[in-house]
Protein backbone atom coordinates (compact mmCIF):
# COMPACT_ATOMS: atom_id res chain seq x y z
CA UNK A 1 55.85 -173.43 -10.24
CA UNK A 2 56.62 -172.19 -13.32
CA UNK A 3 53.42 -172.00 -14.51
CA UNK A 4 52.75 -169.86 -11.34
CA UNK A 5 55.41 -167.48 -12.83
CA UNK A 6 54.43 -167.38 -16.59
CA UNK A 7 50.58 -166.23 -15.21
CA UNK A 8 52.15 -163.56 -12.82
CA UNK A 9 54.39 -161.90 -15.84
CA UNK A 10 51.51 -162.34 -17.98
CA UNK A 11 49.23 -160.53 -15.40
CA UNK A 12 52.63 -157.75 -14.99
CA UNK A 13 53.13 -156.97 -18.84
CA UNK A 14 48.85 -156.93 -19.26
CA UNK A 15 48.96 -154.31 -16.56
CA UNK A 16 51.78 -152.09 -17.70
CA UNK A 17 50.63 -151.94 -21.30
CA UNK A 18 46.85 -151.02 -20.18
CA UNK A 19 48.73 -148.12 -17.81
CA UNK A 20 50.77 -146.87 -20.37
CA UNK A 21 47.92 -146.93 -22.99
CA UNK A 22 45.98 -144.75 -20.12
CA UNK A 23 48.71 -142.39 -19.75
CA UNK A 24 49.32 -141.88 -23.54
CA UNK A 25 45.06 -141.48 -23.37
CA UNK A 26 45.36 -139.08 -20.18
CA UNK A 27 48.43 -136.93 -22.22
CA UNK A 28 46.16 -136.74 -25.17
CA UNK A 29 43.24 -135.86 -23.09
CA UNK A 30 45.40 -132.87 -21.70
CA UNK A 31 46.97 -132.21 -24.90
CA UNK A 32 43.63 -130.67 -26.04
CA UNK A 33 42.12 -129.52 -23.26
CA UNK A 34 45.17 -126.84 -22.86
CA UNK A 35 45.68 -126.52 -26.71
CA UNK A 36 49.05 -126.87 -28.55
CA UNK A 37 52.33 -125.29 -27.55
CA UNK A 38 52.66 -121.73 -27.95
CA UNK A 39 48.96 -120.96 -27.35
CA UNK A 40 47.59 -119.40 -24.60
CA UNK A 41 45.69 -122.21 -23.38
CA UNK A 42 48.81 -123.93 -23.26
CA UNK A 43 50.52 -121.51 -21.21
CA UNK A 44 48.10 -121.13 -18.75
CA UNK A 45 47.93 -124.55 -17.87
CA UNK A 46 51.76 -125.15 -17.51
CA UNK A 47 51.74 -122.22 -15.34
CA UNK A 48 48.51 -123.25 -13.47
CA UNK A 49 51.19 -126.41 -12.33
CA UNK A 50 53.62 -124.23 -10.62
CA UNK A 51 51.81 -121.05 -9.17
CA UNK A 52 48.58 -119.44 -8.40
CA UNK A 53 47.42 -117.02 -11.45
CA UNK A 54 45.24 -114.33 -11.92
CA UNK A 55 43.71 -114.44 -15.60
CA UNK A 56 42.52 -110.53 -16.39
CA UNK A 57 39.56 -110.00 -19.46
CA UNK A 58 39.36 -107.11 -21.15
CA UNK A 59 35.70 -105.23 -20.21
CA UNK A 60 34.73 -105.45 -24.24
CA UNK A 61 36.37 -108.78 -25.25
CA UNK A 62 36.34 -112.33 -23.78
CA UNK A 63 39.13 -113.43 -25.75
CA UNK A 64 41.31 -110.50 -24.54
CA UNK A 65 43.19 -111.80 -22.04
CA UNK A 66 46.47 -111.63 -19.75
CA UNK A 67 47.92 -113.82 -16.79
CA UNK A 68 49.49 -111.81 -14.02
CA UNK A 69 51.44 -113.83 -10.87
CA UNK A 70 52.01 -112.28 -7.42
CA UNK A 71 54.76 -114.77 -7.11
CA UNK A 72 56.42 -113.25 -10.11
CA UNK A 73 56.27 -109.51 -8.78
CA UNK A 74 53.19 -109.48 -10.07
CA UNK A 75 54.26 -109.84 -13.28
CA UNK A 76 52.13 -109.94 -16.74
CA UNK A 77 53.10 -113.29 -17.93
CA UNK A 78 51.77 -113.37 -21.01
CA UNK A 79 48.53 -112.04 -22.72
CA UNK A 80 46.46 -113.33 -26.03
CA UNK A 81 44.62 -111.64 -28.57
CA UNK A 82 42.36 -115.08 -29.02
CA UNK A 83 41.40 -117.26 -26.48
CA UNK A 84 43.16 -120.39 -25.38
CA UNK A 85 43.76 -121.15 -28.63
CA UNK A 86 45.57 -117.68 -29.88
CA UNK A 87 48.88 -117.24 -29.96
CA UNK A 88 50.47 -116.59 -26.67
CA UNK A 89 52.93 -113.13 -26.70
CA UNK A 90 55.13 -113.70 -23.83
CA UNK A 91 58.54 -115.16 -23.09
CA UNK A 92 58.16 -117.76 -20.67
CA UNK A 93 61.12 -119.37 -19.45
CA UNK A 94 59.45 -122.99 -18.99
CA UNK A 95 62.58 -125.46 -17.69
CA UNK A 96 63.42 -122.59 -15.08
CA UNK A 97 59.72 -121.81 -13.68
CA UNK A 98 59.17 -126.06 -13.61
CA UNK A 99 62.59 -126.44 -11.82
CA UNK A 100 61.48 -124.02 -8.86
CA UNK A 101 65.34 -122.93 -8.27
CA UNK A 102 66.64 -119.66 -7.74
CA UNK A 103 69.62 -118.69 -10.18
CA UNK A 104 72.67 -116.45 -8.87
CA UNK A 105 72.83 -113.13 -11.03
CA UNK A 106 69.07 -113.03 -12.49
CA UNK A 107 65.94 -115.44 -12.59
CA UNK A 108 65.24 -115.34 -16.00
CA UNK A 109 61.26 -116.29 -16.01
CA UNK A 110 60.11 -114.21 -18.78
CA UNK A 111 56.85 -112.09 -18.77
CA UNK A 112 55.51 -109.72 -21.11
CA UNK A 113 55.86 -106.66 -18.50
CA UNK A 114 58.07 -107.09 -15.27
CA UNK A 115 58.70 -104.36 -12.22
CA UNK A 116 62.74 -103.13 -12.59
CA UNK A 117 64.99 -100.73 -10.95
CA UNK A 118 67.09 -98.34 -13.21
CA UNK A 119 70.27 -97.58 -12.46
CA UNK A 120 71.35 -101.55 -13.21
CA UNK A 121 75.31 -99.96 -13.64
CA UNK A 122 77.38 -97.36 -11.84
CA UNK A 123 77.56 -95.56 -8.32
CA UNK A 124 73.79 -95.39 -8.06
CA UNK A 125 73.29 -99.54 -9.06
CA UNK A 126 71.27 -101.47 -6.66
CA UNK A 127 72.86 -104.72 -8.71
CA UNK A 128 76.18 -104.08 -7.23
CA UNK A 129 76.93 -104.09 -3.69
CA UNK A 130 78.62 -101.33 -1.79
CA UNK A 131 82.38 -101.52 -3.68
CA UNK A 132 81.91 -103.72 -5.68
CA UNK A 133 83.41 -103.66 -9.23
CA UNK A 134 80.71 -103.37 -12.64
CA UNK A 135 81.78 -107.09 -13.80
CA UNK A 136 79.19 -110.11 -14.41
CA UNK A 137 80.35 -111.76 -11.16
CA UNK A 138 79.41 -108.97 -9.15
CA UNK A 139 75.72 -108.53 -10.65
CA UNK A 140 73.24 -109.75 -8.94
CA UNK A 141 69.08 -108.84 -9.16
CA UNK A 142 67.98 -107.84 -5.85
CA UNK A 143 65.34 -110.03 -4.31
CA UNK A 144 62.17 -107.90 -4.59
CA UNK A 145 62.54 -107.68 -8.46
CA UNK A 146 63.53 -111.19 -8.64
CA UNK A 147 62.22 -113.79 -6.58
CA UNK A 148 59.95 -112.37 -3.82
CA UNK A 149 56.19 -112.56 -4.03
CA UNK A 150 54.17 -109.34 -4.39
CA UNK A 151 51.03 -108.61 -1.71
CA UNK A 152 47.53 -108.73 -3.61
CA UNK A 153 45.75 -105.81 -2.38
CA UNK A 154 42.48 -106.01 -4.84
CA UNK A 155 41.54 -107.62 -7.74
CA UNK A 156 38.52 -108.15 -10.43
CA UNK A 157 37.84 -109.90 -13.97
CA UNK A 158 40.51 -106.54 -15.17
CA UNK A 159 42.94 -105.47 -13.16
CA UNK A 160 44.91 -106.45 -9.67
CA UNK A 161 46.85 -104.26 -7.46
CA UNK A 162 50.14 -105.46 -5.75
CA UNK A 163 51.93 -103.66 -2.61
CA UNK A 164 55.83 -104.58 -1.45
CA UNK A 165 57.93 -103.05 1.13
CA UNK A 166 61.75 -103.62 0.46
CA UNK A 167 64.51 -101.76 1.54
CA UNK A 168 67.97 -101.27 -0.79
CA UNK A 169 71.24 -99.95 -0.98
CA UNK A 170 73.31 -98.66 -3.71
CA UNK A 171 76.84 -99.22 -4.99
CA UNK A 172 78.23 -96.15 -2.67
CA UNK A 173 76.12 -97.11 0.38
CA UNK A 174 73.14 -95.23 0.03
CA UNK A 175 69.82 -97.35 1.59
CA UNK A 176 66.63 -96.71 0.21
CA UNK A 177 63.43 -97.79 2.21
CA UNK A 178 60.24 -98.06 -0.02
CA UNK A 179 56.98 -98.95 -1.04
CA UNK A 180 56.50 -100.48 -4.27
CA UNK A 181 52.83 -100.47 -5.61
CA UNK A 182 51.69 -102.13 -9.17
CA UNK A 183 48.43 -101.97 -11.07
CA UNK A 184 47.83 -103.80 -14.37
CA UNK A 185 44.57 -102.76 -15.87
CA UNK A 186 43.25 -104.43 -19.33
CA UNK A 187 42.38 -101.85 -21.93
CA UNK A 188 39.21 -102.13 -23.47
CA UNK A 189 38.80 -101.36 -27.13
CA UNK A 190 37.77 -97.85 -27.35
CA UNK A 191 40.79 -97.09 -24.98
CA UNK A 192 42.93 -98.71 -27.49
CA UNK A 193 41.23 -96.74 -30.19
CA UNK A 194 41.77 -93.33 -28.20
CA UNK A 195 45.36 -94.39 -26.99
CA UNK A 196 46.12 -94.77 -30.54
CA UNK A 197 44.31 -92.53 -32.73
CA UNK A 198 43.23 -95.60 -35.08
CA UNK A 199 39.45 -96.30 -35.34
CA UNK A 200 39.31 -98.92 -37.35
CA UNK A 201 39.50 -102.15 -35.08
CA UNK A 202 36.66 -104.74 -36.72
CA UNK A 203 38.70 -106.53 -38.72
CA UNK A 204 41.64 -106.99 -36.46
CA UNK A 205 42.35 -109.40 -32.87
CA UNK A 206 43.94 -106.71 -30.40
CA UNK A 207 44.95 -107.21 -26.80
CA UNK A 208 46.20 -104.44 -24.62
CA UNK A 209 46.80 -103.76 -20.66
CA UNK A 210 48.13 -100.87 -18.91
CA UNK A 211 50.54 -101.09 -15.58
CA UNK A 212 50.73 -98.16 -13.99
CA UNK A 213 53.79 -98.61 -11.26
CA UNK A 214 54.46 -96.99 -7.97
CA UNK A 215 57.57 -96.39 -5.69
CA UNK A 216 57.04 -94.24 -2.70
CA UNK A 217 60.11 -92.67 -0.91
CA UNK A 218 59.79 -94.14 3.49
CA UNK A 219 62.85 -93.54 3.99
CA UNK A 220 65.50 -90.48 3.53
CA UNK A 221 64.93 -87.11 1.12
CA UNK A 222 66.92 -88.52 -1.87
CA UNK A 223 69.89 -86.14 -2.88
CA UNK A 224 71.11 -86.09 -5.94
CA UNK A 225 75.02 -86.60 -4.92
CA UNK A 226 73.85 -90.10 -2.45
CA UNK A 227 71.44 -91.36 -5.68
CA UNK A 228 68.27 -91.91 -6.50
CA UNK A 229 65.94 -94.84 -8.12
CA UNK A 230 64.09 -95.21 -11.36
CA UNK A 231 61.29 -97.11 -12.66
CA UNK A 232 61.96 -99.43 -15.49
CA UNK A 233 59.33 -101.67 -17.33
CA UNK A 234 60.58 -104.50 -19.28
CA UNK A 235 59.08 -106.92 -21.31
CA UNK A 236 60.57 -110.46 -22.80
CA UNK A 237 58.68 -111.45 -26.21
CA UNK A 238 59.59 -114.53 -28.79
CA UNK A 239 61.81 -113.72 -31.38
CA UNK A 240 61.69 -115.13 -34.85
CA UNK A 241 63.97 -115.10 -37.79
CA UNK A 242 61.54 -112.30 -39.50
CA UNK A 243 60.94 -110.10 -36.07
CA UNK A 244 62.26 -106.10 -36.43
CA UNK A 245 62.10 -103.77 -32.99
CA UNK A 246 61.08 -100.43 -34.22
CA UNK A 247 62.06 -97.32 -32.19
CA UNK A 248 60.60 -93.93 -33.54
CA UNK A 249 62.50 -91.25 -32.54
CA UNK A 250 61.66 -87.40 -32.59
CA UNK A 251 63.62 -84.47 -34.21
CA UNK A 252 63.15 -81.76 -31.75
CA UNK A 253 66.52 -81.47 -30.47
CA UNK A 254 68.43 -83.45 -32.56
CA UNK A 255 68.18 -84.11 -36.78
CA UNK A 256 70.10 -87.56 -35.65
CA UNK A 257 68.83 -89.66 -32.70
CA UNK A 258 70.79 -89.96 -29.53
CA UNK A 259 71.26 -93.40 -29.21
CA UNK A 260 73.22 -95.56 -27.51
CA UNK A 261 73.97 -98.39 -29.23
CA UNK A 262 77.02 -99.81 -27.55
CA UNK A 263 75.81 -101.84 -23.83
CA UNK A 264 77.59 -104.91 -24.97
CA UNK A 265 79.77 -103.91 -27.52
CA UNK A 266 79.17 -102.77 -30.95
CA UNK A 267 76.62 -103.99 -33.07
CA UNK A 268 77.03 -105.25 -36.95
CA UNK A 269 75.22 -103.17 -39.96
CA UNK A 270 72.78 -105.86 -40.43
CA UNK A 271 71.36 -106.11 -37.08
CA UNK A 272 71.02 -102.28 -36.60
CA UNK A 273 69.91 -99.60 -39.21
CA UNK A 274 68.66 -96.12 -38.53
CA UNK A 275 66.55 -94.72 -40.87
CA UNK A 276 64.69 -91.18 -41.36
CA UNK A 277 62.34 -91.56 -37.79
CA UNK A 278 63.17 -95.01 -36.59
CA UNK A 279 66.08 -97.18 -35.23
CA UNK A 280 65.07 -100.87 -36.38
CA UNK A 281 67.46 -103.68 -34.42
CA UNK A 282 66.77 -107.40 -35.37
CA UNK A 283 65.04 -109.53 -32.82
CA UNK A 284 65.91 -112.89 -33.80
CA UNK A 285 67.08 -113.84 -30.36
CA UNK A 286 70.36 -114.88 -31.91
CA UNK A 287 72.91 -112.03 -31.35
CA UNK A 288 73.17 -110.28 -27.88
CA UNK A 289 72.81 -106.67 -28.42
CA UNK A 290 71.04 -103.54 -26.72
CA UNK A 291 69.96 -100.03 -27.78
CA UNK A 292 68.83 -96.79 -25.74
CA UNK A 293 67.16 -93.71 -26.83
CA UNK A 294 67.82 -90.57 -24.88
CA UNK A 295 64.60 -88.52 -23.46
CA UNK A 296 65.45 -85.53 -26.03
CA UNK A 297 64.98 -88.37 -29.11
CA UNK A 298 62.61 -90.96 -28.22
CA UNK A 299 59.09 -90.88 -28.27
CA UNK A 300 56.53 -91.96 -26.09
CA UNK A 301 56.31 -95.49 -28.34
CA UNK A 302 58.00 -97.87 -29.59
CA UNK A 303 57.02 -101.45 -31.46
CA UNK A 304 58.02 -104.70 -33.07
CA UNK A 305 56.45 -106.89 -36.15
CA UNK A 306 56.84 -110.66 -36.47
CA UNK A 307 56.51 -110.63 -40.17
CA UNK A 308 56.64 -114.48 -39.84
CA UNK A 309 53.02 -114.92 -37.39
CA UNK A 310 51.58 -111.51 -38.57
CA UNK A 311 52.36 -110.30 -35.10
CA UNK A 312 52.27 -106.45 -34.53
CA UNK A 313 53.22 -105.19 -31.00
CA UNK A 314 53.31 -101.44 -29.24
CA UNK A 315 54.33 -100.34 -26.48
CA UNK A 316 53.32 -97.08 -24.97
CA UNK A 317 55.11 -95.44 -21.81
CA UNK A 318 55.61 -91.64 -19.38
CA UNK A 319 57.72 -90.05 -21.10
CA UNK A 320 59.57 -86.62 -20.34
CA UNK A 321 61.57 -85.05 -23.09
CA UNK A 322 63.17 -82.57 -20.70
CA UNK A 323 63.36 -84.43 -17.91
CA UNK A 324 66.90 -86.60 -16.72
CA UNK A 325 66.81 -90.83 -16.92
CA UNK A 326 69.63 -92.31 -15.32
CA UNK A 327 72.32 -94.44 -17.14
CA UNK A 328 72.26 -97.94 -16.80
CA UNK A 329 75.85 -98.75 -18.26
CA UNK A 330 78.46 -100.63 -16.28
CA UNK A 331 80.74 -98.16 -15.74
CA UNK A 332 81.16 -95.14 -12.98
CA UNK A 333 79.34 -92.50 -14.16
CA UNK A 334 80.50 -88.88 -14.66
CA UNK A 335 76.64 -87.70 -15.53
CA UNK A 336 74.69 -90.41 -13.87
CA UNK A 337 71.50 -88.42 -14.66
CA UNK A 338 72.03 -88.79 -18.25
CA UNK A 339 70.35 -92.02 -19.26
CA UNK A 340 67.82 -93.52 -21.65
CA UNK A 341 64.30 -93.29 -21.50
CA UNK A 342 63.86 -96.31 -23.93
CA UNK A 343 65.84 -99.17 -24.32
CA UNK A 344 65.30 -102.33 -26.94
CA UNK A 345 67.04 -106.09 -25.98
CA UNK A 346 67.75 -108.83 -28.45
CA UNK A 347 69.05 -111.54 -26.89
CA UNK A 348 72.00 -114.31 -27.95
CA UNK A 349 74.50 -116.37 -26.43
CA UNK A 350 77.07 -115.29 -23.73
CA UNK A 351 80.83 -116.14 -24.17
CA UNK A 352 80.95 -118.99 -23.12
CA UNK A 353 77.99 -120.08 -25.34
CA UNK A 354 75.19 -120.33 -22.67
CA UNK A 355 71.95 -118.32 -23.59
CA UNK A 356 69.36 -117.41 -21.13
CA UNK A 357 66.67 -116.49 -23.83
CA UNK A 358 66.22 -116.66 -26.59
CA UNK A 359 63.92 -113.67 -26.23
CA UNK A 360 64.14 -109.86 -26.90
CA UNK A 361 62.67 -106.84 -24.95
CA UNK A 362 61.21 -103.34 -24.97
CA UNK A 363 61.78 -101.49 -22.08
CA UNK A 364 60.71 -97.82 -21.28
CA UNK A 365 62.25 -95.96 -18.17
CA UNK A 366 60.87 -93.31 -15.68
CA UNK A 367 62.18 -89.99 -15.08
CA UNK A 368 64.17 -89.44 -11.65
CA UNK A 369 62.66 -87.62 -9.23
CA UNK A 370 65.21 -86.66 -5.87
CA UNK A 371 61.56 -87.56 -3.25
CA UNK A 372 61.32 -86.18 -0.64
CA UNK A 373 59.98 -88.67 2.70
CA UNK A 374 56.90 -89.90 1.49
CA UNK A 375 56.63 -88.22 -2.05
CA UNK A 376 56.10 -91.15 -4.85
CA UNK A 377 57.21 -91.61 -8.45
CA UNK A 378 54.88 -92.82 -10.80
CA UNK A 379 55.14 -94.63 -14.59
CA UNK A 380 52.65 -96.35 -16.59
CA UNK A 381 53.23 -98.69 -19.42
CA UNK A 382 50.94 -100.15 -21.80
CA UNK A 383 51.36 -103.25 -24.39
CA UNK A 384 49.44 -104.13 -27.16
CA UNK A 385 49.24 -106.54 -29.47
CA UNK A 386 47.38 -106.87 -33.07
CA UNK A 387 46.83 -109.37 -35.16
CA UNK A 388 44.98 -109.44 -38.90
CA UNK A 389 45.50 -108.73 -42.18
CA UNK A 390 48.25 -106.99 -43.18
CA UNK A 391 46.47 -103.51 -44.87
CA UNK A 392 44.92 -103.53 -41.69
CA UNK A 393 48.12 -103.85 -39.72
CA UNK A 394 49.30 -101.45 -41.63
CA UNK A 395 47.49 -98.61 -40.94
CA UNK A 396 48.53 -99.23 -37.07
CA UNK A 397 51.99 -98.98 -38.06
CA UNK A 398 52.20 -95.93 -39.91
CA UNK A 399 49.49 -94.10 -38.18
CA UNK A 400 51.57 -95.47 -34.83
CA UNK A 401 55.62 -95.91 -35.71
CA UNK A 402 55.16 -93.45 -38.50
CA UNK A 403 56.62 -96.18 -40.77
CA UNK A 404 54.53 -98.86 -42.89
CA UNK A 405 55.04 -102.90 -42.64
CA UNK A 406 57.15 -102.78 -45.90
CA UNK A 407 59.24 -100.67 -44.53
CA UNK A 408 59.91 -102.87 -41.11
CA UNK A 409 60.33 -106.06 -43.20
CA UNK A 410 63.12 -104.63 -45.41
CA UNK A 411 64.79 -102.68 -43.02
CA UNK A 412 68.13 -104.59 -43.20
CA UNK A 413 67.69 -105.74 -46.82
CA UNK A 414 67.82 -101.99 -47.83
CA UNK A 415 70.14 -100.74 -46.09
């Protein structure tokens, strides 16, 4: 009998050391088929687990590329410069998109370029219910911007189209019924070249897409005392010790930039420094802070450099110098028309220590526009991303931000 048992543990143990030497083979297997951790191989095969994605290709470049999710609002996830085995640009927010669950306040999932509502504060907030007070408990993302799954209408090796029909109401009781329509459309390289007025590309890996976002008024003529909805584009990226946002700002109206620099409190002198054209703010993901340029001071670009991967990004967005943006801040507003047009995130810990990031954003706004039944407002937003050597990089900046690489790395040393 007890020979009987020695056999059967011998035949137990011999079995679960040839499965786990097949697992650690099958993990290894998998390991470099989807390429290491922060590539975009790697990305698209964790997200390949979870939901359905669309992979875009730029028309000119194979190793262009960007993965869009109808799950995720139709979201642009994340987008490479490279291949599978480039870097991968986006924020992804992996425990929450592998736990499935739907957070209270805001599902943090990450993406390079996600579909938003401006106001988020005061009487024309869709975040606040009818009443309610502007306080963290009270915030909460509405659904369609959230959680809800966008329609595909059509889609080929560049660009999809998404469709959603949502209706919402604001913090004073005003419903909105609408159409929301998205297109994200890969730029090819002699778009970039034209977008940017830079010609010189050989030398350097570039990525770029364009959304161009819809909302169409079914409802109600909107009236400017009731409220009215914005567009607003925002995109999560991965902060580093050595990453600077750069926001250019114009001199038109005003020798100093309107900026608001004060959505969650002040922020220290060696996090934010403005300069002769730009506003740099440190994207290290450590230190929550938020900035806003008014429409009369911003221009229609803005930018960050990871001087620690060689990472140069640029955002391009609508942009109307005279026209009114409206404000975001969680207060009641006395001039609710008189928002930003671009607005830069850094994230950091809460007070009670929790962190949804780390991450940091660029964001661009639309104008308002009080439609009419039926009318539509329209915004487009492009990202790009470069990678090379610096001199090359270079150029892009200055020609670009108006301010060279040196400049962005020593922003805060200088000061």
């Amino acid at each position: 009998m007890k020979n009987k048992i020695s056999i059967y543990i011998f035949i137990m143990l011999t079995a679960m050391a040839c499965q786990e030497k097949k697992n650690k083979q099958e993990n290894s297997v998998e390991e470099n088929a989807t390429g290491q951790e922060g590539t975009f191989g790697y990305d698209l095969a964790f997200l390949k687990k979870y939901k359905q994605v669309i992979v875009l290709e730029s028309p000119d470049d194979e190793n262009s590329q960007a993965i869009v999710v109808a799950d995720y609002q139709g979201r642009v996830m994340t987008s490479t410069a490279a291949g599978d085995s480039g870097n991968s640009y986006g924020w992804l927010n992996y425990e929450l998109i592998k736990s499935g669950e739907n957070k209270p306040h805001f599902n943090a999932l990450g993406g390079e370029d996600r579909f938003w509502f401006s106001p988020e504060g005061g009487q024309f907030s869709v975040y606040f219910k009818k009443g309610k007070s502007f306080v963290y408990e009270n915030w909460q993302t509405p659904a369609v911007i959230d959680s809800e799954p966008y329609d595909v209408v059509s889609s080929d090796s560049s660009s999809v189209r998404f469709k959603k029909k949502t209706t919402l109401e604001n913090n004073i009781g005003t419903k909105f019924d609408l159409l929301i329509e998205r297109e994200v459309t890969m730029i090819n390289k002699s778009e970039i070249k034209n977008l940017l007025s830079v010609q010189d590309f050989d030398n350097i890996k570039t990525t770029g897409y364009t959304s161009e976002n819809a909302v169409t008024n079914l409802g109600e003529d909107w009236k400017r005392e009731t409220g009215a909805l914005g567009i607003w584009i925002l995109g999560m990226f991965k902060p580093s010790t050595k990453t600077t946002i750069v926001a250019p700002f114009s001199k038109t109206n005003s020798e100093k930039p309107l900026l608001t620099s004060n959505y969650f409190g002040d922020i220290p002198g060696d996090r934010l420094v403005v300069k002769d054209s730009a506003v740099f703010l440190k994207a290290d993901g450590k230190f929550r802070s938020k900035i806003g340029l008014s429409p009369k001071s911003a221009r229609k670009v803005a930018g960050s450099y990871d001087a620690e991967k060689g990472i140069l990004t640029i955002i391009l967005y609508d942009l109307e110098s005279n026209g009114e943006y409206l404000k975001s801040t969680w207060e009641l507003h006395k001039d609710p028309f008189g928002g930003d047009a671009l607005n830069a995130y850094n994230d950091g810990p809460l007070e009670d220590g929790s962190q949804m990031g780390p991450f940091y954003e660029l964001e661009s706004n639309s104008n308002v526009m009080l439609l009419k039944k039926n009318e539509k407002l329209i915004h487009r937003h492009s990202t790009l991303h470069f990678e090379g050597e610096k001199s090359d990089l270079n150029k892009i900046a200055k020609t670009v931000l108006g301010v060279d690489l040196k400049s962005i790395e020593n922003a805060f040393s200088l000061k």
